[in-house]
Structure formats: C-alpha cells, structure tokens
Short mmCIF file of C-alpha atoms and ligand atoms in Angstrom, two decimals:
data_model
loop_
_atom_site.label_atom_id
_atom_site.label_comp_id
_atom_site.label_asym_id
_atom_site.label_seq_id
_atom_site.Cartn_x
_atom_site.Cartn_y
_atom_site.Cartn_z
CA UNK A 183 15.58 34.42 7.90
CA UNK A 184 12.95 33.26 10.65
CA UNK A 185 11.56 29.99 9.69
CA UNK A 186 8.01 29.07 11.23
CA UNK A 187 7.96 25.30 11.32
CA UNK A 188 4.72 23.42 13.31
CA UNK A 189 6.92 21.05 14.93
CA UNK A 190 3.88 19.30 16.62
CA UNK A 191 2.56 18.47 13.11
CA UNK A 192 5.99 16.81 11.79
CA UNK A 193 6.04 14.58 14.93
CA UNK A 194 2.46 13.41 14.09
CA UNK A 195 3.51 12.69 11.37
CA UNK A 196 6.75 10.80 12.33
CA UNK A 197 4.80 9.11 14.56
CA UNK A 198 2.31 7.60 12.39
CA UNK A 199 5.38 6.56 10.11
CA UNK A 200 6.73 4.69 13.16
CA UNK A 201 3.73 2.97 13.84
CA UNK A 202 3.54 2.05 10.09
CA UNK A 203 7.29 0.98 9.74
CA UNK A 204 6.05 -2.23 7.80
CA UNK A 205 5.14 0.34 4.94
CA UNK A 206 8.55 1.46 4.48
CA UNK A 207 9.21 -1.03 2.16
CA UNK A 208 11.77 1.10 -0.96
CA UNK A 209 9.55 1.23 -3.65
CA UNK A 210 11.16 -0.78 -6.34
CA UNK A 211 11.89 1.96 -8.82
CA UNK A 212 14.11 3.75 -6.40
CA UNK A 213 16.65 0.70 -6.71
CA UNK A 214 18.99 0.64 -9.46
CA UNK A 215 18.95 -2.62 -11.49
CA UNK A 216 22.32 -4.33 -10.77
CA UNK A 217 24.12 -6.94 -12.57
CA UNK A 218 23.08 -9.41 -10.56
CA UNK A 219 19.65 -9.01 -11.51
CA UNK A 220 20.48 -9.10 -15.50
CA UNK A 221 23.15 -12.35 -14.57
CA UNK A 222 20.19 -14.42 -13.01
CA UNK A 223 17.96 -14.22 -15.89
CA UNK A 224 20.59 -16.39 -17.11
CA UNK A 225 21.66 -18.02 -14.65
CA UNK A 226 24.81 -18.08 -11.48
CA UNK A 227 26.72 -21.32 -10.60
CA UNK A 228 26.88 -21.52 -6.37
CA UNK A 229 27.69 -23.32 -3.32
CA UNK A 230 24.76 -24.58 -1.77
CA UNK A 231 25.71 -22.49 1.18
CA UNK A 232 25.18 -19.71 -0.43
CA UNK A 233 21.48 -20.34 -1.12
CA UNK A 234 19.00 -18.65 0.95
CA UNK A 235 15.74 -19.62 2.26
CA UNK A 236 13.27 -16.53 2.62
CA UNK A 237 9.87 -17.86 4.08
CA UNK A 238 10.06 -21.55 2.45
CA UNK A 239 11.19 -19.51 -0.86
CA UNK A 240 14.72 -19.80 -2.27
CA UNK A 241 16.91 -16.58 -2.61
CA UNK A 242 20.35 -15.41 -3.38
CA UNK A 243 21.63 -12.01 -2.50
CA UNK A 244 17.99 -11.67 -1.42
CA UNK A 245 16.52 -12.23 -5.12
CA UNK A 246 13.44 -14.82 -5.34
CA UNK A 247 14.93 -17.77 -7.54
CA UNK A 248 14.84 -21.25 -8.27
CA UNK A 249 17.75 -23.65 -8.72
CA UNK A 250 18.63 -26.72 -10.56
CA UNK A 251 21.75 -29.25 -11.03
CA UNK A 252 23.57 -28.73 -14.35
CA UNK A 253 25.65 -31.71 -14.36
CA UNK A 254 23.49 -35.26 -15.06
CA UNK A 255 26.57 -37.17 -15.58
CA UNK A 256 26.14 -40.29 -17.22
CA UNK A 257 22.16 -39.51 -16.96
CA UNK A 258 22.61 -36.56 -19.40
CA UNK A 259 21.60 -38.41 -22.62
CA UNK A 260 18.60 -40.17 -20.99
CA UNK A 261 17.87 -36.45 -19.68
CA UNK A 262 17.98 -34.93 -23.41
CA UNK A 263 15.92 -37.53 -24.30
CA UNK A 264 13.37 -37.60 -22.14
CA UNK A 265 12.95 -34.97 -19.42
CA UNK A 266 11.03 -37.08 -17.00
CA UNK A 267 14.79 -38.41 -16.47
CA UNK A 268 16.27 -35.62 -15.89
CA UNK A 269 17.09 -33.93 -12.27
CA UNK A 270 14.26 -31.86 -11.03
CA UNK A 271 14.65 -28.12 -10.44
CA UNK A 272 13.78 -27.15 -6.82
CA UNK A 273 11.39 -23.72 -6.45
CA UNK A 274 11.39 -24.37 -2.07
CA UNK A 275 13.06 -25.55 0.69
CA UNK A 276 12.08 -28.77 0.46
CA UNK A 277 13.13 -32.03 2.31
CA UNK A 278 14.82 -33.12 -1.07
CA UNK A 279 17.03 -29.79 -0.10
CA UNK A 280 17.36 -30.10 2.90
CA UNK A 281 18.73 -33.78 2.67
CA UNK A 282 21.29 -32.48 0.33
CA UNK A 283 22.19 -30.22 2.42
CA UNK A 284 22.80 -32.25 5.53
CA UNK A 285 24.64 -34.85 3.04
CA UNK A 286 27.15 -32.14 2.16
CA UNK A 287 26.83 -33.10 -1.54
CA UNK A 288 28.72 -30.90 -3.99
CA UNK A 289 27.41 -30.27 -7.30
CA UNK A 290 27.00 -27.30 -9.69
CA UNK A 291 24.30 -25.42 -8.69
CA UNK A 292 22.87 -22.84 -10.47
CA UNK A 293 20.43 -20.40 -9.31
CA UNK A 294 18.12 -18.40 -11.85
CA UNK A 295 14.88 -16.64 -12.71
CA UNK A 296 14.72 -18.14 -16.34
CA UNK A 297 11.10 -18.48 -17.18
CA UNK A 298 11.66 -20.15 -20.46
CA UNK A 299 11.64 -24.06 -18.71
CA UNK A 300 14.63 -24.49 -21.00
CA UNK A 301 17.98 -25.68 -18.36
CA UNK A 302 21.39 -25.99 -19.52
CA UNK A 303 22.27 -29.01 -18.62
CA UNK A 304 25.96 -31.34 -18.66
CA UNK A 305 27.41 -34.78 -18.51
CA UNK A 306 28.97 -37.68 -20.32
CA UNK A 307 27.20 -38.26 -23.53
CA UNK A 308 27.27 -42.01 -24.25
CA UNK A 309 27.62 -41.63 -28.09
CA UNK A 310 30.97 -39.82 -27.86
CA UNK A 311 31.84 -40.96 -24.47
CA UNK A 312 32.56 -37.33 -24.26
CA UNK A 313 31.40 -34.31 -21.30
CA UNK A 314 28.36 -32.68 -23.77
CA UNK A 315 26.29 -29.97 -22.70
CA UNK A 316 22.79 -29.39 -24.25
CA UNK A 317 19.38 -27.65 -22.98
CA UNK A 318 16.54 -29.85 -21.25
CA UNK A 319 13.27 -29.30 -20.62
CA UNK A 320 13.65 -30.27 -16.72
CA UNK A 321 10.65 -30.78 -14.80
CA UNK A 322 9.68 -29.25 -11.35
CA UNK A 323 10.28 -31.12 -8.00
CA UNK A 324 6.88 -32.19 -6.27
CA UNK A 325 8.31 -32.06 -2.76
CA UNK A 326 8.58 -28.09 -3.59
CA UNK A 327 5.08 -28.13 -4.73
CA UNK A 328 3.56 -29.74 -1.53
CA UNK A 329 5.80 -27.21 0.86
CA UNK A 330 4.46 -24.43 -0.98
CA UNK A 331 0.96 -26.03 -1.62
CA UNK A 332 1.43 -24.40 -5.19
CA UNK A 333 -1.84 -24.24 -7.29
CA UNK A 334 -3.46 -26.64 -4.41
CA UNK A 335 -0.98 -29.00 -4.62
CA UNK A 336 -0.73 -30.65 -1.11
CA UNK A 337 -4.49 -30.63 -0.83
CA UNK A 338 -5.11 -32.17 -4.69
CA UNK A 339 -6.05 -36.14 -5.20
CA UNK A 340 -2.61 -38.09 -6.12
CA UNK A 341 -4.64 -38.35 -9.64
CA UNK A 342 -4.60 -34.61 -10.28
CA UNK A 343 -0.94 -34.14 -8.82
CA UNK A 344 0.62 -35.15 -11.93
CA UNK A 345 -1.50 -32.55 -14.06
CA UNK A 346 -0.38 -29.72 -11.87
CA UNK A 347 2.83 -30.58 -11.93
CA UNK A 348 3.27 -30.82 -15.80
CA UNK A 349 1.06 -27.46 -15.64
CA UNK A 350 3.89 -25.43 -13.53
CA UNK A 351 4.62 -22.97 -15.36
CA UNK A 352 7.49 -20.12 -14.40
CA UNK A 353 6.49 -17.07 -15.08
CA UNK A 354 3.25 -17.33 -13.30
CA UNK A 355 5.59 -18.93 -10.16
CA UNK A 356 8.03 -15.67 -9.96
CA UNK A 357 4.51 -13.77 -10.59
CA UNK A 358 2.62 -15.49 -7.51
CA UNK A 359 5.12 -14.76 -4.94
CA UNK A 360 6.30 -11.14 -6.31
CA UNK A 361 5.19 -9.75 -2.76
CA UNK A 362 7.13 -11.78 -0.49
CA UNK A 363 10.56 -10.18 -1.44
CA UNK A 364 11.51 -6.55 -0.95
CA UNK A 365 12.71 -6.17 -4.83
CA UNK A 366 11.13 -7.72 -8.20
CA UNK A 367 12.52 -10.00 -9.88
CA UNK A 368 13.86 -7.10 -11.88
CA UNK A 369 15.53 -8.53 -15.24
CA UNK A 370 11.86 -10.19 -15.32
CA UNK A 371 9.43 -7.67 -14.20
CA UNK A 372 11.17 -4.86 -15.88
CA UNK A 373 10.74 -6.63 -19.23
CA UNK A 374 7.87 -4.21 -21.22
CA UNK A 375 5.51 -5.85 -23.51
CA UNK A 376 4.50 -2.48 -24.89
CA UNK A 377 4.31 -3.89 -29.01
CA UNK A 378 0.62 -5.06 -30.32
CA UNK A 379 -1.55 -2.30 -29.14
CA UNK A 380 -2.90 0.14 -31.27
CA UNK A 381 -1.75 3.64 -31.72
CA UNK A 382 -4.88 5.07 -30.22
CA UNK A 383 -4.51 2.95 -27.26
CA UNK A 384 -3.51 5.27 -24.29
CA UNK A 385 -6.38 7.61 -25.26
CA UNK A 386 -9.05 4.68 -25.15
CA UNK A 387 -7.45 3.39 -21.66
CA UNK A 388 -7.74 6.57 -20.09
CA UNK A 389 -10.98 7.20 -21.47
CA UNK A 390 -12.55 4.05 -19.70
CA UNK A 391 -10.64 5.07 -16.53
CA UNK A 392 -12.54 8.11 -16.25
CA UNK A 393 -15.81 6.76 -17.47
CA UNK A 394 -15.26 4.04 -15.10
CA UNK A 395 -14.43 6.70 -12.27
CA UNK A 396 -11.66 5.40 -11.43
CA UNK A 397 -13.20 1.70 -10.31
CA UNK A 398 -12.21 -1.59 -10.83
CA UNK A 399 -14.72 -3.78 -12.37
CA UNK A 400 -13.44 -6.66 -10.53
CA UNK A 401 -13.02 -5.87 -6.54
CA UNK A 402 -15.10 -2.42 -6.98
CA UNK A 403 -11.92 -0.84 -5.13
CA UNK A 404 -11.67 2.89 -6.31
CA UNK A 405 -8.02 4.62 -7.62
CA UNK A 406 -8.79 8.08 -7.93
CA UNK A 407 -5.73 8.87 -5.85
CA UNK A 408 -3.71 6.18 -7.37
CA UNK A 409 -4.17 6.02 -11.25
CA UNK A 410 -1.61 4.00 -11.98
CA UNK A 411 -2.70 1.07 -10.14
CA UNK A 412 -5.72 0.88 -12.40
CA UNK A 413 -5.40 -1.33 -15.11
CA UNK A 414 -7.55 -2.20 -18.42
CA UNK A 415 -7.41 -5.49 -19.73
CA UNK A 416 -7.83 -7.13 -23.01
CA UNK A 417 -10.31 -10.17 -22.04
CA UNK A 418 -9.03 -12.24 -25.15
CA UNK A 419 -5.64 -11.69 -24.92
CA UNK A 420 -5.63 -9.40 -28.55
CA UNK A 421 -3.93 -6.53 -27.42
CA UNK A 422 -5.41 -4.44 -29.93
CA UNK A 423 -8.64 -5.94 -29.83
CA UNK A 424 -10.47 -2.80 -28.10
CA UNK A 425 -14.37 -3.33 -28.43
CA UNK A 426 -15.32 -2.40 -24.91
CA UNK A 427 -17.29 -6.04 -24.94
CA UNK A 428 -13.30 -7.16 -24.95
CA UNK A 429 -11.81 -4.21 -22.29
CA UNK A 430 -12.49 -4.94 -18.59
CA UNK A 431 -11.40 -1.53 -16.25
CA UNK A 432 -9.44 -3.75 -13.54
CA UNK A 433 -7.00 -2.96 -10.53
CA UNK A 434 -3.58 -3.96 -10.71
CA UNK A 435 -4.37 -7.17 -7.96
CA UNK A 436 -7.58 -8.03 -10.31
CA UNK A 437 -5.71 -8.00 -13.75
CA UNK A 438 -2.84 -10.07 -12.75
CA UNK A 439 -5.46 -12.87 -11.75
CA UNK A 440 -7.06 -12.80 -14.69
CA UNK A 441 -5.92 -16.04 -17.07
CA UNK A 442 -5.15 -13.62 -20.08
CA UNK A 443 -3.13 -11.05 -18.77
CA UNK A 444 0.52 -11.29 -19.49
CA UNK A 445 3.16 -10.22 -17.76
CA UNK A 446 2.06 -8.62 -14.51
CA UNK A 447 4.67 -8.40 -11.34
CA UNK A 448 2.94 -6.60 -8.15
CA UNK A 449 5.17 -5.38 -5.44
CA UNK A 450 3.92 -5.61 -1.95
CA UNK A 451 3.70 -1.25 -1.72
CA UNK A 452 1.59 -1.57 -4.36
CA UNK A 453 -0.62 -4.85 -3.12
CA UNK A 454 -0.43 -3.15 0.26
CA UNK A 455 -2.11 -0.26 -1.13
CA UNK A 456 -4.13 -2.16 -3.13
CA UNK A 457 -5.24 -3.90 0.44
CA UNK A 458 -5.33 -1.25 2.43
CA UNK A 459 -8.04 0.44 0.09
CA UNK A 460 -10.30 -1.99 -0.03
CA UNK A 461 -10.44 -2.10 3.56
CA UNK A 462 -11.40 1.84 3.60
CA UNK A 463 -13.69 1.61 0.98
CA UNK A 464 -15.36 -1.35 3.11
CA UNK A 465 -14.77 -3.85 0.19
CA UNK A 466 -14.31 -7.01 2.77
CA UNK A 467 -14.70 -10.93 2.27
CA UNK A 468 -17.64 -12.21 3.45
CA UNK A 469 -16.81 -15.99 2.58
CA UNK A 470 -14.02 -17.85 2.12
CA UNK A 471 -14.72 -17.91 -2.02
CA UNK A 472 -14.32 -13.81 -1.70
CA UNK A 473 -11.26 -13.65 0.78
CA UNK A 474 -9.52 -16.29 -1.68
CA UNK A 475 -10.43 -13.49 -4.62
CA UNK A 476 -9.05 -10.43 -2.78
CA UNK A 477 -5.73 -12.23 -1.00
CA UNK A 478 -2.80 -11.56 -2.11
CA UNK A 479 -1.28 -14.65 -4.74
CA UNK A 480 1.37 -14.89 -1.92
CA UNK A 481 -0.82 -15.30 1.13
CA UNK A 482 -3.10 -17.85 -0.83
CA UNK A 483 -1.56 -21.06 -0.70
CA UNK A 484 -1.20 -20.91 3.79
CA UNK A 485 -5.19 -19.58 3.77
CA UNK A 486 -6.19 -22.86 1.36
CA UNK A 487 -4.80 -24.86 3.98
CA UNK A 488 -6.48 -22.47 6.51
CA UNK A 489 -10.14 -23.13 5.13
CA UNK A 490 -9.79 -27.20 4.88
CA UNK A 491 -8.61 -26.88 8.48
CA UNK A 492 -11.87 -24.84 9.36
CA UNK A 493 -10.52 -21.59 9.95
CA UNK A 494 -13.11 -19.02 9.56
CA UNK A 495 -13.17 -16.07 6.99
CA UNK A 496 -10.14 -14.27 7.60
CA UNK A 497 -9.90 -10.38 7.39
CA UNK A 498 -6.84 -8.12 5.74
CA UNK A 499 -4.89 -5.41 6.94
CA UNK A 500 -6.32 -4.90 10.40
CA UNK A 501 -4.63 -3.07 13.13
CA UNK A 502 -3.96 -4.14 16.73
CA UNK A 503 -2.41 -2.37 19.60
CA UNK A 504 1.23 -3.17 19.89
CA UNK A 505 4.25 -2.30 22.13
CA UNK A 506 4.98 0.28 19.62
CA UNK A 507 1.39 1.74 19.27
CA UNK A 508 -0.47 -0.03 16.87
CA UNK A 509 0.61 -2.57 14.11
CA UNK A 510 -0.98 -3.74 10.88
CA UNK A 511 -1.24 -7.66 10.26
CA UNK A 512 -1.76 -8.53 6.80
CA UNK A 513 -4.36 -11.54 7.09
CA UNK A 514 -5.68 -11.63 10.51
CA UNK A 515 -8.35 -14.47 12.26
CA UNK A 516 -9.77 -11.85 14.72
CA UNK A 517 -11.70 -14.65 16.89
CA UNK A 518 -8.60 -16.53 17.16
CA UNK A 519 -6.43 -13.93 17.60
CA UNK A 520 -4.20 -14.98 14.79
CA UNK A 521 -2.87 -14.13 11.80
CA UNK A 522 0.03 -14.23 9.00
CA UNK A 523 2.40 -11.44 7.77
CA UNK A 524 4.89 -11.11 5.05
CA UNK A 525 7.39 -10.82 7.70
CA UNK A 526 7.01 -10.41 11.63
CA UNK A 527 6.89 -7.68 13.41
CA UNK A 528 9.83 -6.67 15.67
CA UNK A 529 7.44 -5.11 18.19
CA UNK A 530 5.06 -7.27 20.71
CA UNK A 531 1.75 -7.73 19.97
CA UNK A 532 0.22 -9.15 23.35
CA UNK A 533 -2.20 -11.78 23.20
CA UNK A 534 -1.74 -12.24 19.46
CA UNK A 535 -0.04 -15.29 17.70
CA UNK A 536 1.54 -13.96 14.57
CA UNK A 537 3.42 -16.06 11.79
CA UNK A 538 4.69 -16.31 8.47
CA UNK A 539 2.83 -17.00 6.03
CA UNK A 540 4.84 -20.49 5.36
CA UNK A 541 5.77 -20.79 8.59
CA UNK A 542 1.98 -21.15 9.10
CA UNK A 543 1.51 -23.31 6.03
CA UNK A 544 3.82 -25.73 7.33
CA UNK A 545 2.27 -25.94 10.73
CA UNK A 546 -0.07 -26.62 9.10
CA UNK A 547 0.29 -28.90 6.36
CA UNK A 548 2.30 -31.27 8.69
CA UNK A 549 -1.20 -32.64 9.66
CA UNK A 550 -2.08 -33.42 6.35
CA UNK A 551 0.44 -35.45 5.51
CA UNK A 552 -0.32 -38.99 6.01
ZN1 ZN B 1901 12.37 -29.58 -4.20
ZN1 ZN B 1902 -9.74 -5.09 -8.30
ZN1 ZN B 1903 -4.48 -7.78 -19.41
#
C-alpha cells in the first residue's frame, strides 16, 4: 500500500510547534495522580534540603506547597493557646528561610497543601510535663508575604499589614499561583464540588452558553472553539439559586476572580489559551486598572510593583523574533523591551531583557524596602 503523505505540510507544522515549545506544557489530565499528591494534602516530614524553591515559591518533587515546623517544644502550650505564639508557616523563600538554611538548623519539617489552616503541631506540654501533640491554628509568616507581595502586601501601610495577614487564606494562595507549576495541586484541584445544584442545572448552563454565544460577560473573550473554558457562575454563592439576575456567563480566568466562586484551579494551558484569545479577539488593556483585570493571578503581584514603579501598561502574549524563530513572552513592556515569563526561554531573544516573574518582583521590591 502507497501512502501519499504532504511532507511539506507536517514540517509546517513541526515547525510552528518548535517555535511554540513554551505551549507544550502536559495538560494536567494526562498525568496520573500519584501518592505523593494524595500524601501532601496531609502532609510529608523533610529535610530542609529537600525543599525546593520554584520562582520565590516553595516545592517538593516539583508540587507547589507550603511548610511549617511541627515541633514548638516547650512553646507548644502557649501555641495551643494562642496561635499568635505559635511558629509561623512559610508560603516563600523568604529571608526567615533562608537564615535557617544557612544556620543548618534541624527541625521537623513538614511540607503540605492543607487548606484547612489547621497544623499538627508537637512539644512538651507543661501540665503533664509530657511530649503532646495537638492541632493549631498557625499563622502565616509576613516575610513570605512581602517576597511575594501577596494581596499587596509589600506595597500596603504597616496599619493594613496586619489585616492582610490575618486575611490569608489557603485555598485562595494554592489558587493564585496554580499557573506557575507544570501540575495542579492535584489532591486539591481534583476535589469536585458537584452537590447543591439543581437537577436541571447542566441544561440551564448550556442554555446561557449558547444564548450568550459562547462570550464571557466579564473579559468579552469568545469560546466557541473551547466550551469548556466557559464558565457560569452563581453571583451569590447559592448554587442552585438560578434566576439569570443571579447567573453571570464567565470564562474560566473571569470566574475564578470573582469573590463567590469556590473552588477554581486554572492551569497555565488553559490561562495560556485563555490569553492567547483575548489577544486575537483584540480584547487588550488599555490602563493599568484593565491589564490588572486580565493578568494572570500569578503574574499580578511583580506587575503591582511594576505600576508604583511607573512602568507603563504592559501587553500579554506578544511575540518577538528569537534565535529559534519567534518566541511568545507572557507580559511584555514593548517600549522597554522587557518583560516577565513563567519560565525563561532557552533560546536568545536579542535586545530583549526577559525575567521571572519573581525574579522581577524582587528586583524590584528591593527598592522599596526602606
Ligand atoms: Zn517566611
Ligand atoms: Zn473572561
Ligand atoms: Zn462560581
């Protein structure tokens, strides 16, 4: 049998793949979920050699997570007691980290994407004069905060500091950065929340889809080629609340900024997308309030800094000629010739200045610190 086979076409094609390698990211559902995943919902105990810094972010085994110190020693029934005593749990690479690290300390560390803000914790309970365990409500670390500029942290008045930091809440955090890992946090984002709707609700949701034509209410990006990136939300939160007065149609990106929404993790194929879309469709910032809307949760905190420093209005996903062809950068200062990825490019991109998105934030934020 005589196959006829275009060649010229497949090489096209492999070429455009190779200019877009930062696309060929394994879409999450192709990974199986491993033990690890369902073992750091609760929790691992590790070196601290073994933790990994991804971008400012912690990691282990390449997993976003956060870690705290189990043992409080004789501080564990002041701890119970009181949280505000207790040891904070680290979300960054902080200096607090980082001076731990270069002390050589050795304590139990545990690394975990709990949400619940509930820690195991240990030590030597004065009542009993015994080792207890028992579960505190630890509080987050501030240093991590200001790294990450988290919810506006390093640029908020010392007054408001305290109100964001007793606001941290963890879901949101392993929500915000979903896009800076290749995987979701999987025994999180795999969780369904499919109870409380009514019966009738997939009928109604595709309903609006289509009388919607396929657009999101919120960015105007259209989804007619990708469905399942278009979303309908329940404005109050009642899940089977569906008056259209209480349904908004609303892109993935849209509904997961929305203060209602639930459990939403985006992965960056889909955000990229998402992006890349909008672009096409000619949905662009033209201020700083609009590029803040559309930008990715991930890329926000490094462009907050950006805009108090005067930057102008960035752009997204624009492409530049690159040793390779051409490359896409994700948020991109044209003037300037600058711009931050979610991880850099192994080809050249001449005249260009490309970073990380934290490695950006803390070129940044060093300047604010006074
Ligand atoms: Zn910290
Ligand atoms: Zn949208
Ligand atoms: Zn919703």
């Amino acid at each position: 049998m005589r196959l006829d086979v275009d060649f010229s076409a497949i090489e096209a094609i492999a070429a455009r793949f190779r200019s877009e390698r930062k696309f060929e990211i394994k879409s999450d559902d192709e990974m199986p979920l491993e033990r690890i995943d369902i073992e750091l919902v609760k929790g691992i105990e590790i070196q601290l050699s073994d933790l990994e810094s991804v971008d400012g972010l912690l990691a282990y085994k390449g997993r976003h997570v956060i870690l705290y110190i189990r043992d409080h020693a004789g501080g564990f029934d002041d701890a119970i007691r009181d949280p505000e005593n207790g040891k904070r749990f680290h979300v960054a690479d902080c200096e607090t980290l980082e001076y731990m690290r270069s002390q050589g300390r050795f304590e139990r560390y545990v690394v975990t994407q709990s949400t619940t803000g509930d820690f195991e914790i240990s030590g030597t309970s004065y009542a009993t004069g015994r080792i207890a365990s028992g579960v505190a409500r630890l509080k987050v670390c501030k240093n991590c905060l200001r790294k990450l500029n988290y919810d506006s942290y390093a640029l908020a008045r010392s007054s408001e500091r305290n109100k964001k930091r007793d606001a941290f809440d963890l879901l949101k955090f392993f929500e915000t950065y979903s896009t800076r890992f290749r995987q979701l946090p999987r025994g999180l984002a795999d969780r369904q929340e499919a109870s409380g709707y009514s019966p009738s609700w997939p009928e109604t949701s595709r309903r609006l889809r289509e009388a919607a034509s396929f657009t999101c209410e919120g960015c105007t990006v259209s989804l007619r080629d990708h469905p399942e990136l278009l979303h309908v939300h329940h404005v109050n939160g009642i899940k089977n609340d569906d008056r259209r007065s209480n349904l908004r149609v609303l892109c993935k990106d849209c509904h997961r900024k929305e203060p209602m929404h639930g459990h939403i993790f985006i992965s960056r194929k889909e955000m990229s997308i998402i992006t890349r879309l909008r672009t096409e469709q000619g949905v662009r910032p033209r201020d700083w309030e609009e590029a803040l809307r559309l930008a990715d949760l991930a890329m926000r905190p490094t462009m907050e800094v950006a805009r108090h420093q005067q930057w102008g209005v960035p752009e997204f996903d624009v492409e530049v000629p690159s040793t390779r062809g051409r490359s896409r950068l994700d948020v991109v200062w044209k003037e300037d010739r600058r711009a931050i990825v979610y991880e850099k490019p192994s080809e050249q991109i001449p005249g260009w200045r490309i970073d990380t998105a934290g490695a950006l934030l803390d070129e940044l934020s060093s300047s604010l610190r006074g």
